[in-house]
Tab-separated table of C-alpha atoms and ligand atoms in Angstrom:
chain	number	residue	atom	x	y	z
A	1	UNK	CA	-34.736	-29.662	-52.814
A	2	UNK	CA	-36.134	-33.130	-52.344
A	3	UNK	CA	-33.240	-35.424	-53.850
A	4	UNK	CA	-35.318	-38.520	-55.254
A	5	UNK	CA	-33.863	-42.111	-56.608
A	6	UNK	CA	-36.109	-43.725	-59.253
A	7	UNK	CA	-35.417	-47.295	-58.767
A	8	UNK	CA	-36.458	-49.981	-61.391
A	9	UNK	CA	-35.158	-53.461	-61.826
A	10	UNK	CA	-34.950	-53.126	-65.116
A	11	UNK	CA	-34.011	-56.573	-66.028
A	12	UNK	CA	-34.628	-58.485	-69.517
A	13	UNK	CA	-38.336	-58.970	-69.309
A	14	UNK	CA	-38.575	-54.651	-68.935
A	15	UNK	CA	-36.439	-54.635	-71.877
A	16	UNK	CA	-39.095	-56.906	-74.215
A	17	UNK	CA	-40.852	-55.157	-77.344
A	18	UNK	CA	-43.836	-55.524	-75.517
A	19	UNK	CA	-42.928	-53.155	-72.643
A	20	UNK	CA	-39.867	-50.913	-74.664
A	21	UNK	CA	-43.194	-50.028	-76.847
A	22	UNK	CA	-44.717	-48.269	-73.966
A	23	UNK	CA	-41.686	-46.752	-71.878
A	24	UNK	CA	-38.901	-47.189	-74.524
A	25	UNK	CA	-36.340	-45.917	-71.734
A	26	UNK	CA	-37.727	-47.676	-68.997
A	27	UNK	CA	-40.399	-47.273	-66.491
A	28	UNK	CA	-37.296	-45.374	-64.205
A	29	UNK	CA	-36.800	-42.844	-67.251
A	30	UNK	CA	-40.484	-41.790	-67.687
A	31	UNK	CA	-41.711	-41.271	-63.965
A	32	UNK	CA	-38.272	-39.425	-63.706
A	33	UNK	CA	-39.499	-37.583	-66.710
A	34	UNK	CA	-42.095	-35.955	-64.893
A	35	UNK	CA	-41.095	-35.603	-61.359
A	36	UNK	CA	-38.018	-33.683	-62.955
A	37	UNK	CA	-40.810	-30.754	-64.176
A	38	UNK	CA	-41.311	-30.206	-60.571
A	39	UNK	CA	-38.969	-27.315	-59.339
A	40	UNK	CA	-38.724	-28.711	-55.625
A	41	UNK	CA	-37.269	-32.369	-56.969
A	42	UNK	CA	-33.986	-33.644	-58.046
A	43	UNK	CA	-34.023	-36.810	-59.610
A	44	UNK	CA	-31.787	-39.340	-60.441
A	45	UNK	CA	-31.960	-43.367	-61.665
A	46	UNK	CA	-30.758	-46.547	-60.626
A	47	UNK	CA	-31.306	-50.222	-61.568
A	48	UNK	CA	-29.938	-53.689	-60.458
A	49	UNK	CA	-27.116	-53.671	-63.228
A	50	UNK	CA	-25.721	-50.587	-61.127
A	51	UNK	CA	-23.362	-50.816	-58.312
A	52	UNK	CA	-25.011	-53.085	-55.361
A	53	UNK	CA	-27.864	-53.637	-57.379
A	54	UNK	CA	-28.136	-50.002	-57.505
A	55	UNK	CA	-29.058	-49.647	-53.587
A	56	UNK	CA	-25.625	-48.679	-52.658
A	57	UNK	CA	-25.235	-46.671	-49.450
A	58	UNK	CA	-23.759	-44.311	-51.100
A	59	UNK	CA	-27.148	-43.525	-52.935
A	60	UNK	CA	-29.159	-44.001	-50.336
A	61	UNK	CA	-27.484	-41.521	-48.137
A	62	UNK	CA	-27.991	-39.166	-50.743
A	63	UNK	CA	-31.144	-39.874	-51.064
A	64	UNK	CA	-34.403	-38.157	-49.532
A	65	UNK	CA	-37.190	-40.616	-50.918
A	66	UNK	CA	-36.966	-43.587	-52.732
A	67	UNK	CA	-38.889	-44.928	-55.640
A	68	UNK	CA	-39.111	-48.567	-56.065
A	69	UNK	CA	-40.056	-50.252	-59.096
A	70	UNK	CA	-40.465	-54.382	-59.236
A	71	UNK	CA	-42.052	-56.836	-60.776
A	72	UNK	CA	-39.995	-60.408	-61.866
A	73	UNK	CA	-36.540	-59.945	-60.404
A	74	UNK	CA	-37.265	-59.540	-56.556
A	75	UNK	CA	-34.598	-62.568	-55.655
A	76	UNK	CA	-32.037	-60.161	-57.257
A	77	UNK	CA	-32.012	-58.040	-54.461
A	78	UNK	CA	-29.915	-59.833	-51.364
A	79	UNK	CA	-31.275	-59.364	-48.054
A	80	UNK	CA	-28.080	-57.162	-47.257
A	81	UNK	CA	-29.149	-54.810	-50.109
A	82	UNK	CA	-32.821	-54.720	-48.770
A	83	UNK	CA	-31.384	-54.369	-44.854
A	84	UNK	CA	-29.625	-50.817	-46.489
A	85	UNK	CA	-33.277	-49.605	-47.824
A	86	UNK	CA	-34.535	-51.075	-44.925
A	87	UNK	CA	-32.644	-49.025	-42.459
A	88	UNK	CA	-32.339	-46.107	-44.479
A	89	UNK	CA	-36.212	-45.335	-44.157
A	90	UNK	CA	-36.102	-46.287	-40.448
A	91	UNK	CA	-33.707	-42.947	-40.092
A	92	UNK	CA	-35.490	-40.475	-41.807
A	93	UNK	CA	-35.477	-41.731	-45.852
A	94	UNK	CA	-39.021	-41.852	-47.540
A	95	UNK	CA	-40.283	-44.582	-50.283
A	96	UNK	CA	-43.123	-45.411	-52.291
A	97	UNK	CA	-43.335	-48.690	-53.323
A	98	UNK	CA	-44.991	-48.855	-56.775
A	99	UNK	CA	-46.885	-51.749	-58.080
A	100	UNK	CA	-45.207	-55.134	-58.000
A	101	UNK	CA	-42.998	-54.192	-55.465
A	102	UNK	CA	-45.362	-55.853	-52.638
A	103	UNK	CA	-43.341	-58.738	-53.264
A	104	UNK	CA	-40.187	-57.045	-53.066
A	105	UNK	CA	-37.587	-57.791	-49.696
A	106	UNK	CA	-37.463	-54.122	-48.674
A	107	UNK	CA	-41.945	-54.282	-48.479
A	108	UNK	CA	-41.785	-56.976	-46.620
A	109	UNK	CA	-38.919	-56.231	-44.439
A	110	UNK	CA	-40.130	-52.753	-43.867
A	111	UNK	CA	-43.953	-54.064	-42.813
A	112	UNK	CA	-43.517	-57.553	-41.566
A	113	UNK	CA	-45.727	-59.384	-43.784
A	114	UNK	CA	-46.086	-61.139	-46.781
A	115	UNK	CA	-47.528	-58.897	-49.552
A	116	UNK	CA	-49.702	-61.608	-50.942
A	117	UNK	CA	-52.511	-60.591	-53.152
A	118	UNK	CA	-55.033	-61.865	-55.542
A	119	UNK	CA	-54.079	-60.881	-59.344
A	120	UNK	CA	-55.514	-61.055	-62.897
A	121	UNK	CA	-53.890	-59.520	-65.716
A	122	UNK	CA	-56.707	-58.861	-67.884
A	123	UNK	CA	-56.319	-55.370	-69.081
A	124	UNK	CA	-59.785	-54.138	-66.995
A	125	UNK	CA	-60.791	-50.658	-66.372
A	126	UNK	CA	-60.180	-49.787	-62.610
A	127	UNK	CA	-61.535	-46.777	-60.915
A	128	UNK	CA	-59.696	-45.338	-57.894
A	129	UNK	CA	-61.652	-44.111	-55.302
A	130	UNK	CA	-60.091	-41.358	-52.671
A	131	UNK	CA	-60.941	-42.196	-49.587
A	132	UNK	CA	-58.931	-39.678	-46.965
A	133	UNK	CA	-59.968	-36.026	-49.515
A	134	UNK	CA	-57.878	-34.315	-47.149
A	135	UNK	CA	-54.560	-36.014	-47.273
A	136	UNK	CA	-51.412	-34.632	-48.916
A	137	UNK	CA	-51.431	-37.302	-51.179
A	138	UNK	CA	-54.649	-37.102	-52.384
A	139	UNK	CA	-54.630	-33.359	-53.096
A	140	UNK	CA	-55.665	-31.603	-56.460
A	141	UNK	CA	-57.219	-35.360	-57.206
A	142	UNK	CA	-61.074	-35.608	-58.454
A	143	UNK	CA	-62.916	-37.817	-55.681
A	144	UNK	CA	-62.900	-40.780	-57.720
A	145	UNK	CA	-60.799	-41.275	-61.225
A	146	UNK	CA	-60.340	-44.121	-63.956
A	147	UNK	CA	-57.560	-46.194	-65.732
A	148	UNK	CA	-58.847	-47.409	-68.518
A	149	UNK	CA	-56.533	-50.920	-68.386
A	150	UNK	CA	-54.813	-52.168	-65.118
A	151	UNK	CA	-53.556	-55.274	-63.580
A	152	UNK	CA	-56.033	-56.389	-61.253
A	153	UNK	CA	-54.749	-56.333	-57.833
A	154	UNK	CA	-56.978	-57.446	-55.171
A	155	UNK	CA	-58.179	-58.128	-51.136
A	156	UNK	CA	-57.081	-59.667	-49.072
A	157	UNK	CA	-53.721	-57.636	-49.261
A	158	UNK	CA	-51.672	-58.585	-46.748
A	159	UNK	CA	-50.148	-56.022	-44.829
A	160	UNK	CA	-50.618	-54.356	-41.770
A	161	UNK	CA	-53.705	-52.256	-41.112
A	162	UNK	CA	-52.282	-48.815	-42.826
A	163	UNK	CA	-52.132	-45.106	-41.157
A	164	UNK	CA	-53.495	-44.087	-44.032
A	165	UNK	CA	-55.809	-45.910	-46.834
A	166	UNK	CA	-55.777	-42.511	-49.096
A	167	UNK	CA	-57.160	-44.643	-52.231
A	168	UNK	CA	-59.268	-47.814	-52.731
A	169	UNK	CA	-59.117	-49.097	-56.568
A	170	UNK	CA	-62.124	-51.245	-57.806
A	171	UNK	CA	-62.301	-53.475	-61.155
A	172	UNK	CA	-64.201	-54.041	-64.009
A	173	UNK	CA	-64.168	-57.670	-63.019
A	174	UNK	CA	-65.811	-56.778	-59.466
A	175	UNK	CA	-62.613	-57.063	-56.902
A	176	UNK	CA	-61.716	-54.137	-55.051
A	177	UNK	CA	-58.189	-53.530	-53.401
A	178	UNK	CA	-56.387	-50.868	-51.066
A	179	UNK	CA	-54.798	-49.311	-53.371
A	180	UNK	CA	-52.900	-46.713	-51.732
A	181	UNK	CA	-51.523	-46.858	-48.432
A	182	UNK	CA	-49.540	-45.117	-45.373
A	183	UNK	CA	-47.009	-46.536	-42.864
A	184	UNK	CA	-44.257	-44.805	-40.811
A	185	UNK	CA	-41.336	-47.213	-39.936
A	186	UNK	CA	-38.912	-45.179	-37.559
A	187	UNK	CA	-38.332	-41.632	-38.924
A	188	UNK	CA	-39.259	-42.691	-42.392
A	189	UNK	CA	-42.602	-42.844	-43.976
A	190	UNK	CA	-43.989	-45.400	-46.781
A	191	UNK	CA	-46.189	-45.098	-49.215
A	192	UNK	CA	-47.363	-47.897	-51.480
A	193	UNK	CA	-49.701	-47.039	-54.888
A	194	UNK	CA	-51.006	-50.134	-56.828
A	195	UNK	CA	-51.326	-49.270	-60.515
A	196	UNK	CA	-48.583	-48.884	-62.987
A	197	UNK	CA	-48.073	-52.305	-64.876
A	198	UNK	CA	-45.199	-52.072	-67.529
A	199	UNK	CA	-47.539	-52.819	-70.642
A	200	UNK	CA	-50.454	-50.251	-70.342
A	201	UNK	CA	-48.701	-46.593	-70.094
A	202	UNK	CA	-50.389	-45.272	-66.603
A	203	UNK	CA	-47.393	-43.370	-65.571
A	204	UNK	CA	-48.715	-41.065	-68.291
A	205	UNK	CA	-51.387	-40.140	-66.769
A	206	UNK	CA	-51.563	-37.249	-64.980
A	207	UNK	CA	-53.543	-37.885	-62.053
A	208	UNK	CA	-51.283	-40.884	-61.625
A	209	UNK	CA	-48.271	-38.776	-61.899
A	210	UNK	CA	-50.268	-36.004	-59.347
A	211	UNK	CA	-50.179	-38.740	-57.162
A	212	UNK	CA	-46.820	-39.643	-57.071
A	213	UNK	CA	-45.273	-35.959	-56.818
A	214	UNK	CA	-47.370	-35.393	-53.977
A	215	UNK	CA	-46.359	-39.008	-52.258
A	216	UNK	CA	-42.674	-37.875	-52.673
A	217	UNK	CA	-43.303	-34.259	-50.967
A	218	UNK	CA	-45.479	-36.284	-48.280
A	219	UNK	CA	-42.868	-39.027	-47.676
A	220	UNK	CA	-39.504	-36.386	-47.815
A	221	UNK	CA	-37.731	-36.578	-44.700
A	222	UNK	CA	-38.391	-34.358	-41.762
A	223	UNK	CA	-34.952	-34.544	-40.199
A	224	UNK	CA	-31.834	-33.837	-41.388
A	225	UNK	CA	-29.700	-36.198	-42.416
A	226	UNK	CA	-27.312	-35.228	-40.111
A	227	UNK	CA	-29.475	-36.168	-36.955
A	228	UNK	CA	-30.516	-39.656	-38.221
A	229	UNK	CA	-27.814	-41.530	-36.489
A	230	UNK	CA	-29.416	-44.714	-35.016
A	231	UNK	CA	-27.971	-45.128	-31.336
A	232	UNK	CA	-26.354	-41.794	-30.105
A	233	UNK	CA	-24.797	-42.315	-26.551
A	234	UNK	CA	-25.851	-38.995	-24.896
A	235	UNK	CA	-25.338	-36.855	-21.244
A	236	UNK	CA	-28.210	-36.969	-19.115
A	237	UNK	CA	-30.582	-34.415	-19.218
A	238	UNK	CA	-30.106	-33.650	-14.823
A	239	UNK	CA	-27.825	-34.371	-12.576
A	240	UNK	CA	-26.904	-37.731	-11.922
B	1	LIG	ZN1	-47.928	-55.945	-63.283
């Protein structure tokens, strides 16, 4: 079983009419919703009103991949609680970074740069291009695939040049965006996915959702926990 943490911030502005209208439990509740159908998952919840802003290392040692919602509360989260995340994927954990989280401390810790990014919030149609067919994350996906309202997001995004650019989203209103996007840090690997702004309901959507199911099998760990010690002192391998 791949043991998954839905994490959303969850704070007051998640909580308006506006955005209760659309996920009335919370953006955590509805992507747990669906990754709960799938018989390989076990998922669980946490937000910043839990327990070390509900990064504890308690959770994230019992956690194979991480899912980590953001948008407005990103100072919340201490640089200690982002070092835990931080070094949790560098020994083994995976985590997908959805949305607004390029501004979050364990994005930028994890890949070194700022996250910056153009935006617009203009409700505009944006159509998701694959661009690697034969990745794990892009399978069971039509080539290309539409949202009918989105946040704009767009270039220049900066991160690192990505391992993997497995989707490309382009808008209504002409700017285009790497939408999708593969890193390995350590043992761990990192997916990012643009879309998924609180007010317009895409983690409904089920190519949306495909896409996140198969970003949590892609990013599960490939070691046990068990061997993901940092610094093991060891014997040497000949004679000395
Ligand atoms: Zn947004």
């Amino acid at each position: 079983m791949i043991k998954v943490t839905v994490w959303n911030e969850y704070g007051e502005k998640q909580k308006r009419e506006e955005v209760a209208k659309v996920y009335p439990a919370g953006i955590h509740a509805a992507i747990a919703e669906f990754l709960d159908k799938e018989k390989d998952i076990e998922v669980k919840t946490s937000t910043l009103q839990d327990d070390e802003r509900g990064l504890s290392q308690a959770l994230l040692d019992g956690t194979d991949v991480l899912i980590y919602w953001a948008h407005c509360y990103h100072d919340k989260v201490s640089f200690e609680d982002s070092a835990r995340v931080v070094d949790a994927v560098n020994r083994g954990m995976g985590v997908i970074f959805l949305h607004s989280a390029h501004k979050a401390k364990p994005f930028t810790g994890l890949l070194g740069t700022s996250g910056y990014l153009e935006w617009r919030e203009a409700a505009e149609k944006e159509r998701l291009f694959v661009t690697e067919p034969g990745h794990e994350i892009a399978a069971g996906l039509p080539l290309h695939f539409e949202i009918e309202h989105e946040e704009m997001y767009g270039e220049p995004f900066d991160i690192p040049n990505p391992e993997a650019t497995v989707f490309i989203g382009w808008y209504k209103g002409g700017n285009v965006f790497r939408s999708g996007v593969c890193y390995t840090r350590g043992r761990g690997r990192v997916f990012y996915f643009q879309p998924g702004h609180e007010t317009y309901g895409n983690y409904y959507l089920p190519n949306i959702q495909r896409v996140i199911v198969n970003a949590v099998r892609w990013a599960s760990p490939r070691t046990h926990a068990s061997e993901r010690n940092s610094c093991p002192n060891v014997a040497p391998l000949e004679e000395i």
